[in-house]
Amino acid sequence: APPANQSDIWQNILDPDNDGNYDEPSSADIISNSWGREGDGALPVEGDYNSESKEVDRTVVGGNGKRVVVVFAAGNDHNLGALYRKVDPPATAKNAITVGASAEYKSATNICAHGKGSDPRKLYVMNYSERNTDDGRVKPDILAPGSDITSSVLSNAYISWDGTSMAAPHVSAVAAQLLKQYNLTPYAVKAFLLSGTMNGSRTNNYPNNIDYNQGWGRLDAYRTVFKLSDEYTDSYDTFH
């Protein structure tokens, strides 16, 4: 069960030794999350903007000691039925960067919501990737490869898995590169990531170039960190 005071979760990450120093190396600058609260069918919570989501929003803006980038995996139960299709809280948080899973063009199992393909600009959201919120906001915010992704596991081994938990670290890594190269706020980091996406990964042209199944598109690390940043860093400095 979560602690009675939800802020304790985030304070323990931002200040693990509880000394009030948020500038030391042990204080996180990016928090990448692959967890969420699911309902039991009788009491669905998917898509809800609940107290945990609000605490994430408060954390991003500095409510637990310092401003911090928070990334969340969107969840993997979209294809299990209507009760499970929406994003699990607290990934519904407004200030979080919520990540859905796209197909990976090298994968032999590239079955996504819109078929198979080898063009990385046209690799859409995976069928299992959760999307949408109860209050009608766009979630996920961004897609990243989540199909057949190889990662390390216990016992000094590697394994390939599917899931939004395999997609979210891609976005966290690009966010880390942005923070390394530029002095950006969490809001600017999110803006850079969404502005740098591959436009071709969106299936529809909704208002403001967003897709309510896939957010602003598929992560493009090179464009986000180098091309886009070179063009817009000066303007984003005004957010500090």
PDB file of N, CA, C and O in Angstrom, residues 134-201:
ATOM      1  N   ASP A 134     -10.202  10.249 -18.538  1.00  0.00           N
ATOM      2  CA  ASP A 134     -11.625  10.504 -18.305  1.00  0.00           C
ATOM      3  C   ASP A 134     -12.015  11.944 -18.616  1.00  0.00           C
ATOM      4  O   ASP A 134     -13.155  12.213 -19.002  1.00  0.00           O
ATOM      5  N   ASP A 135     -11.078  12.871 -18.406  1.00  0.00           N
ATOM      6  CA  ASP A 135     -11.406  14.282 -18.625  1.00  0.00           C
ATOM      7  C   ASP A 135     -11.058  14.764 -20.034  1.00  0.00           C
ATOM      8  O   ASP A 135     -11.065  15.962 -20.302  1.00  0.00           O
ATOM      9  N   GLY A 136     -10.741  13.838 -20.940  1.00  0.00           N
ATOM     10  CA  GLY A 136     -10.598  14.186 -22.348  1.00  0.00           C
ATOM     11  C   GLY A 136      -9.266  14.757 -22.763  1.00  0.00           C
ATOM     12  O   GLY A 136      -9.143  15.285 -23.875  1.00  0.00           O
ATOM     13  N   ARG A 137      -8.255  14.679 -21.900  1.00  0.00           N
ATOM     14  CA  ARG A 137      -6.933  15.192 -22.272  1.00  0.00           C
ATOM     15  C   ARG A 137      -6.180  14.184 -23.141  1.00  0.00           C
ATOM     16  O   ARG A 137      -6.502  12.996 -23.168  1.00  0.00           O
ATOM     17  N   VAL A 138      -5.163  14.687 -23.832  1.00  0.00           N
ATOM     18  CA  VAL A 138      -4.331  13.832 -24.672  1.00  0.00           C
ATOM     19  C   VAL A 138      -3.335  13.081 -23.801  1.00  0.00           C
ATOM     20  O   VAL A 138      -2.490  13.674 -23.146  1.00  0.00           O
ATOM     21  N   LYS A 139      -3.439  11.793 -23.760  1.00  0.00           N
ATOM     22  CA  LYS A 139      -2.471  10.905 -23.136  1.00  0.00           C
ATOM     23  C   LYS A 139      -2.479   9.616 -23.937  1.00  0.00           C
ATOM     24  O   LYS A 139      -3.558   9.088 -24.228  1.00  0.00           O
ATOM     25  N   PRO A 140      -1.342   9.075 -24.331  1.00  0.00           N
ATOM     26  CA  PRO A 140      -0.013   9.506 -23.949  1.00  0.00           C
ATOM     27  C   PRO A 140       0.384  10.820 -24.624  1.00  0.00           C
ATOM     28  O   PRO A 140      -0.249  11.249 -25.580  1.00  0.00           O
ATOM     29  N   ASP A 141       1.464  11.395 -24.135  1.00  0.00           N
ATOM     30  CA  ASP A 141       1.995  12.601 -24.747  1.00  0.00           C
ATOM     31  C   ASP A 141       2.877  12.287 -25.950  1.00  0.00           C
ATOM     32  O   ASP A 141       2.961  13.069 -26.888  1.00  0.00           O
ATOM     33  N   ILE A 142       3.522  11.121 -25.925  1.00  0.00           N
ATOM     34  CA  ILE A 142       4.539  10.792 -26.901  1.00  0.00           C
ATOM     35  C   ILE A 142       4.647   9.269 -26.987  1.00  0.00           C
ATOM     36  O   ILE A 142       4.294   8.552 -26.048  1.00  0.00           O
ATOM     37  N   LEU A 143       5.110   8.770 -28.126  1.00  0.00           N
ATOM     38  CA  LEU A 143       5.380   7.348 -28.306  1.00  0.00           C
ATOM     39  C   LEU A 143       6.884   7.113 -28.372  1.00  0.00           C
ATOM     40  O   LEU A 143       7.645   7.988 -28.764  1.00  0.00           O
ATOM     41  N   ALA A 144       7.287   5.897 -28.007  1.00  0.00           N
ATOM     42  CA  ALA A 144       8.670   5.454 -28.177  1.00  0.00           C
ATOM     43  C   ALA A 144       8.641   3.952 -28.429  1.00  0.00           C
ATOM     44  O   ALA A 144       7.659   3.278 -28.109  1.00  0.00           O
ATOM     45  N   PRO A 145       9.702   3.406 -29.018  1.00  0.00           N
ATOM     46  CA  PRO A 145       9.700   1.974 -29.326  1.00  0.00           C
ATOM     47  C   PRO A 145       9.449   1.119 -28.084  1.00  0.00           C
ATOM     48  O   PRO A 145      10.112   1.277 -27.068  1.00  0.00           O
ATOM     49  N   GLY A 146       8.468   0.223 -28.183  1.00  0.00           N
ATOM     50  CA  GLY A 146       8.145  -0.639 -27.062  1.00  0.00           C
ATOM     51  C   GLY A 146       7.970  -2.094 -27.452  1.00  0.00           C
ATOM     52  O   GLY A 146       7.600  -2.916 -26.626  1.00  0.00           O
ATOM     53  N   SER A 147       8.240  -2.415 -28.708  1.00  0.00           N
ATOM     54  CA  SER A 147       8.039  -3.773 -29.209  1.00  0.00           C
ATOM     55  C   SER A 147       9.375  -4.492 -29.342  1.00  0.00           C
ATOM     56  O   SER A 147      10.268  -4.037 -30.059  1.00  0.00           O
ATOM     57  N   ASP A 148       9.507  -5.611 -28.617  1.00  0.00           N
ATOM     58  CA  ASP A 148      10.690  -6.456 -28.738  1.00  0.00           C
ATOM     59  C   ASP A 148      11.967  -5.693 -28.378  1.00  0.00           C
ATOM     60  O   ASP A 148      12.960  -5.722 -29.098  1.00  0.00           O
ATOM     61  N   ILE A 149      11.937  -5.008 -27.237  1.00  0.00           N
ATOM     62  CA  ILE A 149      13.065  -4.204 -26.775  1.00  0.00           C
ATOM     63  C   ILE A 149      13.921  -5.035 -25.807  1.00  0.00           C
ATOM     64  O   ILE A 149      13.408  -5.621 -24.863  1.00  0.00           O
ATOM     65  N   THR A 150      15.215  -5.073 -26.066  1.00  0.00           N
ATOM     66  CA  THR A 150      16.132  -5.847 -25.233  1.00  0.00           C
ATOM     67  C   THR A 150      16.634  -5.011 -24.067  1.00  0.00           C
ATOM     68  O   THR A 150      17.041  -3.862 -24.240  1.00  0.00           O
ATOM     69  N   SER A 151      16.610  -5.599 -22.870  1.00  0.00           N
ATOM     70  CA  SER A 151      17.080  -4.915 -21.672  1.00  0.00           C
ATOM     71  C   SER A 151      17.707  -5.930 -20.728  1.00  0.00           C
ATOM     72  O   SER A 151      17.561  -7.149 -20.906  1.00  0.00           O
ATOM     73  N   SER A 152      18.397  -5.420 -19.736  1.00  0.00           N
ATOM     74  CA  SER A 152      19.031  -6.282 -18.748  1.00  0.00           C
ATOM     75  C   SER A 152      18.025  -6.750 -17.708  1.00  0.00           C
ATOM     76  O   SER A 152      17.074  -6.046 -17.388  1.00  0.00           O
ATOM     77  N   VAL A 153      18.247  -7.945 -17.184  1.00  0.00           N
ATOM     78  CA  VAL A 153      17.418  -8.503 -16.127  1.00  0.00           C
ATOM     79  C   VAL A 153      18.340  -9.094 -15.061  1.00  0.00           C
ATOM     80  O   VAL A 153      19.575  -9.029 -15.171  1.00  0.00           O
ATOM     81  N   LEU A 154      17.751  -9.663 -14.026  1.00  0.00           N
ATOM     82  CA  LEU A 154      18.530 -10.268 -12.956  1.00  0.00           C
ATOM     83  C   LEU A 154      19.382 -11.428 -13.482  1.00  0.00           C
ATOM     84  O   LEU A 154      19.143 -11.952 -14.571  1.00  0.00           O
ATOM     85  N   SER A 155      20.361 -11.822 -12.686  1.00  0.00           N
ATOM     86  CA  SER A 155      21.255 -12.942 -13.008  1.00  0.00           C
ATOM     87  C   SER A 155      22.151 -12.645 -14.199  1.00  0.00           C
ATOM     88  O   SER A 155      22.518 -13.540 -14.973  1.00  0.00           O
ATOM     89  N   ASN A 156      22.496 -11.366 -14.382  1.00  0.00           N
ATOM     90  CA  ASN A 156      23.461 -10.966 -15.411  1.00  0.00           C
ATOM     91  C   ASN A 156      23.030 -11.438 -16.795  1.00  0.00           C
ATOM     92  O   ASN A 156      23.816 -12.023 -17.551  1.00  0.00           O
ATOM     93  N   ALA A 157      21.760 -11.188 -17.132  1.00  0.00           N
ATOM     94  CA  ALA A 157      21.216 -11.673 -18.392  1.00  0.00           C
ATOM     95  C   ALA A 157      20.475 -10.556 -19.114  1.00  0.00           C
ATOM     96  O   ALA A 157      20.305  -9.453 -18.586  1.00  0.00           O
ATOM     97  N   TYR A 158      20.050 -10.857 -20.341  1.00  0.00           N
ATOM     98  CA  TYR A 158      19.287  -9.928 -21.159  1.00  0.00           C
ATOM     99  C   TYR A 158      18.060 -10.643 -21.697  1.00  0.00           C
ATOM    100  O   TYR A 158      18.073 -11.856 -21.924  1.00  0.00           O
ATOM    101  N   ILE A 159      16.999  -9.860 -21.920  1.00  0.00           N
ATOM    102  CA  ILE A 159      15.768 -10.425 -22.459  1.00  0.00           C
ATOM    103  C   ILE A 159      15.037  -9.340 -23.240  1.00  0.00           C
ATOM    104  O   ILE A 159      15.222  -8.144 -22.977  1.00  0.00           O
ATOM    105  N   SER A 160      14.236  -9.760 -24.216  1.00  0.00           N
ATOM    106  CA  SER A 160      13.445  -8.820 -25.015  1.00  0.00           C
ATOM    107  C   SER A 160      11.985  -8.905 -24.607  1.00  0.00           C
ATOM    108  O   SER A 160      11.417  -9.997 -24.545  1.00  0.00           O
ATOM    109  N   TRP A 161      11.396  -7.745 -24.352  1.00  0.00           N
ATOM    110  CA  TRP A 161      10.010  -7.658 -23.906  1.00  0.00           C
ATOM    111  C   TRP A 161       9.267  -6.599 -24.699  1.00  0.00           C
ATOM    112  O   TRP A 161       9.871  -5.734 -25.346  1.00  0.00           O
ATOM    113  N   ASP A 162       7.932  -6.661 -24.610  1.00  0.00           N
ATOM    114  CA  ASP A 162       7.061  -5.621 -25.154  1.00  0.00           C
ATOM    115  C   ASP A 162       6.419  -4.870 -23.998  1.00  0.00           C
ATOM    116  O   ASP A 162       6.168  -5.450 -22.944  1.00  0.00           O
ATOM    117  N   GLY A 163       6.120  -3.582 -24.212  1.00  0.00           N
ATOM    118  CA  GLY A 163       5.386  -2.847 -23.192  1.00  0.00           C
ATOM    119  C   GLY A 163       5.757  -1.383 -23.137  1.00  0.00           C
ATOM    120  O   GLY A 163       6.821  -0.969 -23.613  1.00  0.00           O
ATOM    121  N   THR A 164       4.872  -0.596 -22.536  1.00  0.00           N
ATOM    122  CA  THR A 164       5.175   0.825 -22.367  1.00  0.00           C
ATOM    123  C   THR A 164       6.325   1.025 -21.367  1.00  0.00           C
ATOM    124  O   THR A 164       6.986   2.065 -21.396  1.00  0.00           O
ATOM    125  N   SER A 165       6.559   0.029 -20.518  1.00  0.00           N
ATOM    126  CA  SER A 165       7.704   0.113 -19.604  1.00  0.00           C
ATOM    127  C   SER A 165       9.027   0.001 -20.358  1.00  0.00           C
ATOM    128  O   SER A 165      10.061   0.445 -19.852  1.00  0.00           O
ATOM    129  N   MET A 166       8.997  -0.582 -21.535  1.00  0.00           N
ATOM    130  CA  MET A 166      10.189  -0.642 -22.378  1.00  0.00           C
ATOM    131  C   MET A 166      10.312   0.636 -23.210  1.00  0.00           C
ATOM    132  O   MET A 166      11.402   0.964 -23.687  1.00  0.00           O
ATOM    133  N   ALA A 167       9.209   1.351 -23.380  1.00  0.00           N
ATOM    134  CA  ALA A 167       9.212   2.585 -24.169  1.00  0.00           C
ATOM    135  C   ALA A 167       9.641   3.796 -23.348  1.00  0.00           C
ATOM    136  O   ALA A 167      10.390   4.661 -23.829  1.00  0.00           O
ATOM    137  N   ALA A 168       9.171   3.880 -22.105  1.00  0.00           N
ATOM    138  CA  ALA A 168       9.425   5.070 -21.291  1.00  0.00           C
ATOM    139  C   ALA A 168      10.905   5.389 -21.099  1.00  0.00           C
ATOM    140  O   ALA A 168      11.296   6.566 -21.141  1.00  0.00           O
ATOM    141  N   PRO A 169      11.794   4.403 -20.901  1.00  0.00           N
ATOM    142  CA  PRO A 169      13.216   4.740 -20.722  1.00  0.00           C
ATOM    143  C   PRO A 169      13.846   5.425 -21.922  1.00  0.00           C
ATOM    144  O   PRO A 169      14.813   6.183 -21.753  1.00  0.00           O
ATOM    145  N   HIS A 170      13.337   5.175 -23.137  1.00  0.00           N
ATOM    146  CA  HIS A 170      13.849   5.908 -24.301  1.00  0.00           C
ATOM    147  C   HIS A 170      13.642   7.411 -24.115  1.00  0.00           C
ATOM    148  O   HIS A 170      14.539   8.225 -24.380  1.00  0.00           O
ATOM    149  N   VAL A 171      12.441   7.767 -23.652  1.00  0.00           N
ATOM    150  CA  VAL A 171      12.108   9.179 -23.461  1.00  0.00           C
ATOM    151  C   VAL A 171      12.906   9.771 -22.299  1.00  0.00           C
ATOM    152  O   VAL A 171      13.416  10.901 -22.383  1.00  0.00           O
ATOM    153  N   SER A 172      13.063   9.007 -21.227  1.00  0.00           N
ATOM    154  CA  SER A 172      13.850   9.482 -20.082  1.00  0.00           C
ATOM    155  C   SER A 172      15.295   9.740 -20.489  1.00  0.00           C
ATOM    156  O   SER A 172      15.925  10.701 -20.027  1.00  0.00           O
ATOM    157  N   ALA A 173      15.836   8.884 -21.354  1.00  0.00           N
ATOM    158  CA  ALA A 173      17.223   9.057 -21.799  1.00  0.00           C
ATOM    159  C   ALA A 173      17.401  10.324 -22.619  1.00  0.00           C
ATOM    160  O   ALA A 173      18.391  11.056 -22.458  1.00  0.00           O
ATOM    161  N   VAL A 174      16.449  10.606 -23.496  1.00  0.00           N
ATOM    162  CA  VAL A 174      16.540  11.840 -24.292  1.00  0.00           C
ATOM    163  C   VAL A 174      16.342  13.059 -23.398  1.00  0.00           C
ATOM    164  O   VAL A 174      17.009  14.092 -23.573  1.00  0.00           O
ATOM    165  N   ALA A 175      15.457  12.950 -22.419  1.00  0.00           N
ATOM    166  CA  ALA A 175      15.292  14.039 -21.455  1.00  0.00           C
ATOM    167  C   ALA A 175      16.597  14.300 -20.705  1.00  0.00           C
ATOM    168  O   ALA A 175      16.974  15.455 -20.463  1.00  0.00           O
ATOM    169  N   ALA A 176      17.307  13.234 -20.341  1.00  0.00           N
ATOM    170  CA  ALA A 176      18.590  13.390 -19.651  1.00  0.00           C
ATOM    171  C   ALA A 176      19.603  14.093 -20.532  1.00  0.00           C
ATOM    172  O   ALA A 176      20.388  14.935 -20.057  1.00  0.00           O
ATOM    173  N   GLN A 177      19.601  13.772 -21.816  1.00  0.00           N
ATOM    174  CA  GLN A 177      20.524  14.432 -22.733  1.00  0.00           C
ATOM    175  C   GLN A 177      20.198  15.915 -22.867  1.00  0.00           C
ATOM    176  O   GLN A 177      21.101  16.758 -22.935  1.00  0.00           O
ATOM    177  N   LEU A 178      18.922  16.254 -22.874  1.00  0.00           N
ATOM    178  CA  LEU A 178      18.533  17.659 -22.924  1.00  0.00           C
ATOM    179  C   LEU A 178      19.019  18.410 -21.690  1.00  0.00           C
ATOM    180  O   LEU A 178      19.552  19.522 -21.785  1.00  0.00           O
ATOM    181  N   LEU A 179      18.837  17.804 -20.524  1.00  0.00           N
ATOM    182  CA  LEU A 179      19.291  18.453 -19.290  1.00  0.00           C
ATOM    183  C   LEU A 179      20.803  18.573 -19.245  1.00  0.00           C
ATOM    184  O   LEU A 179      21.343  19.522 -18.661  1.00  0.00           O
ATOM    185  N   LYS A 180      21.502  17.619 -19.837  1.00  0.00           N
ATOM    186  CA  LYS A 180      22.961  17.662 -19.854  1.00  0.00           C
ATOM    187  C   LYS A 180      23.469  18.826 -20.696  1.00  0.00           C
ATOM    188  O   LYS A 180      24.462  19.482 -20.354  1.00  0.00           O
ATOM    189  N   GLN A 181      22.777  19.087 -21.809  1.00  0.00           N
ATOM    190  CA  GLN A 181      23.275  20.079 -22.755  1.00  0.00           C
ATOM    191  C   GLN A 181      22.708  21.475 -22.538  1.00  0.00           C
ATOM    192  O   GLN A 181      23.337  22.465 -22.936  1.00  0.00           O
ATOM    193  N   TYR A 182      21.522  21.555 -21.935  1.00  0.00           N
ATOM    194  CA  TYR A 182      20.856  22.842 -21.831  1.00  0.00           C
ATOM    195  C   TYR A 182      20.290  23.028 -20.430  1.00  0.00           C
ATOM    196  O   TYR A 182      19.911  22.066 -19.769  1.00  0.00           O
ATOM    197  N   ASN A 183      20.172  24.249 -20.012  1.00  0.00           N
ATOM    198  CA  ASN A 183      19.617  24.573 -18.705  1.00  0.00           C
ATOM    199  C   ASN A 183      18.110  24.773 -18.853  1.00  0.00           C
ATOM    200  O   ASN A 183      17.632  25.895 -19.039  1.00  0.00           O
ATOM    201  N   LEU A 184      17.352  23.670 -18.792  1.00  0.00           N
ATOM    202  CA  LEU A 184      15.930  23.709 -19.079  1.00  0.00           C
ATOM    203  C   LEU A 184      15.104  23.333 -17.852  1.00  0.00           C
ATOM    204  O   LEU A 184      15.527  22.530 -17.022  1.00  0.00           O
ATOM    205  N   THR A 185      13.924  23.902 -17.773  1.00  0.00           N
ATOM    206  CA  THR A 185      12.956  23.509 -16.751  1.00  0.00           C
ATOM    207  C   THR A 185      12.263  22.217 -17.195  1.00  0.00           C
ATOM    208  O   THR A 185      12.319  21.836 -18.366  1.00  0.00           O
ATOM    209  N   PRO A 186      11.560  21.526 -16.280  1.00  0.00           N
ATOM    210  CA  PRO A 186      10.784  20.349 -16.693  1.00  0.00           C
ATOM    211  C   PRO A 186       9.761  20.650 -17.789  1.00  0.00           C
ATOM    212  O   PRO A 186       9.517  19.818 -18.660  1.00  0.00           O
ATOM    213  N   TYR A 187       9.177  21.852 -17.754  1.00  0.00           N
ATOM    214  CA  TYR A 187       8.183  22.203 -18.764  1.00  0.00           C
ATOM    215  C   TYR A 187       8.842  22.340 -20.140  1.00  0.00           C
ATOM    216  O   TYR A 187       8.278  21.930 -21.155  1.00  0.00           O
ATOM    217  N   ALA A 188      10.035  22.918 -20.168  1.00  0.00           N
ATOM    218  CA  ALA A 188      10.747  23.075 -21.430  1.00  0.00           C
ATOM    219  C   ALA A 188      11.208  21.728 -21.964  1.00  0.00           C
ATOM    220  O   ALA A 188      11.181  21.479 -23.169  1.00  0.00           O
ATOM    221  N   VAL A 189      11.638  20.834 -21.079  1.00  0.00           N
ATOM    222  CA  VAL A 189      12.032  19.490 -21.509  1.00  0.00           C
ATOM    223  C   VAL A 189      10.856  18.801 -22.196  1.00  0.00           C
ATOM    224  O   VAL A 189      10.998  18.207 -23.277  1.00  0.00           O
ATOM    225  N   LYS A 190       9.696  18.882 -21.591  1.00  0.00           N
ATOM    226  CA  LYS A 190       8.510  18.261 -22.188  1.00  0.00           C
ATOM    227  C   LYS A 190       8.178  18.906 -23.527  1.00  0.00           C
ATOM    228  O   LYS A 190       7.854  18.215 -24.506  1.00  0.00           O
ATOM    229  N   ALA A 191       8.269  20.223 -23.593  1.00  0.00           N
ATOM    230  CA  ALA A 191       7.979  20.930 -24.845  1.00  0.00           C
ATOM    231  C   ALA A 191       8.936  20.515 -25.947  1.00  0.00           C
ATOM    232  O   ALA A 191       8.531  20.319 -27.098  1.00  0.00           O
ATOM    233  N   PHE A 192      10.229  20.382 -25.613  1.00  0.00           N
ATOM    234  CA  PHE A 192      11.205  19.953 -26.610  1.00  0.00           C
ATOM    235  C   PHE A 192      10.872  18.554 -27.118  1.00  0.00           C
ATOM    236  O   PHE A 192      10.919  18.286 -28.321  1.00  0.00           O
ATOM    237  N   LEU A 193      10.572  17.640 -26.211  1.00  0.00           N
ATOM    238  CA  LEU A 193      10.286  16.259 -26.602  1.00  0.00           C
ATOM    239  C   LEU A 193       9.080  16.180 -27.529  1.00  0.00           C
ATOM    240  O   LEU A 193       9.117  15.473 -28.552  1.00  0.00           O
ATOM    241  N   LEU A 194       8.020  16.908 -27.204  1.00  0.00           N
ATOM    242  CA  LEU A 194       6.817  16.833 -28.011  1.00  0.00           C
ATOM    243  C   LEU A 194       6.987  17.558 -29.346  1.00  0.00           C
ATOM    244  O   LEU A 194       6.450  17.125 -30.373  1.00  0.00           O
ATOM    245  N   SER A 195       7.744  18.639 -29.343  1.00  0.00           N
ATOM    246  CA  SER A 195       7.964  19.386 -30.581  1.00  0.00           C
ATOM    247  C   SER A 195       8.894  18.650 -31.539  1.00  0.00           C
ATOM    248  O   SER A 195       8.863  18.900 -32.751  1.00  0.00           O
ATOM    249  N   GLY A 196       9.708  17.759 -31.006  1.00  0.00           N
ATOM    250  CA  GLY A 196      10.697  17.072 -31.838  1.00  0.00           C
ATOM    251  C   GLY A 196      10.239  15.758 -32.414  1.00  0.00           C
ATOM    252  O   GLY A 196      11.010  15.052 -33.051  1.00  0.00           O
ATOM    253  N   THR A 197       8.981  15.374 -32.218  1.00  0.00           N
ATOM    254  CA  THR A 197       8.521  14.056 -32.651  1.00  0.00           C
ATOM    255  C   THR A 197       8.470  13.927 -34.161  1.00  0.00           C
ATOM    256  O   THR A 197       8.429  14.915 -34.897  1.00  0.00           O
ATOM    257  N   MET A 198       8.467  12.654 -34.619  1.00  0.00           N
ATOM    258  CA  MET A 198       8.289  12.356 -36.036  1.00  0.00           C
ATOM    259  C   MET A 198       6.833  12.605 -36.403  1.00  0.00           C
ATOM    260  O   MET A 198       5.940  11.913 -35.932  1.00  0.00           O
ATOM    261  N   ASN A 199       6.601  13.578 -37.270  1.00  0.00           N
ATOM    262  CA  ASN A 199       5.229  13.921 -37.632  1.00  0.00           C
ATOM    263  C   ASN A 199       4.511  12.768 -38.305  1.00  0.00           C
ATOM    264  O   ASN A 199       3.311  12.592 -38.138  1.00  0.00           O
ATOM    265  N   GLY A 200       5.225  11.963 -39.074  1.00  0.00           N
ATOM    266  CA  GLY A 200       4.601  10.880 -39.816  1.00  0.00           C
ATOM    267  C   GLY A 200       4.063   9.775 -38.943  1.00  0.00           C
ATOM    268  O   GLY A 200       3.345   8.900 -39.425  1.00  0.00           O
ATOM    269  N   SER A 201       4.401   9.773 -37.660  1.00  0.00           N
ATOM    270  CA  SER A 201       3.924   8.713 -36.783  1.00  0.00           C
ATOM    271  C   SER A 201       2.508   8.968 -36.316  1.00  0.00           C
ATOM    272  O   SER A 201       1.891   8.104 -35.709  1.00  0.00           O
TER     273      SER A 201
END
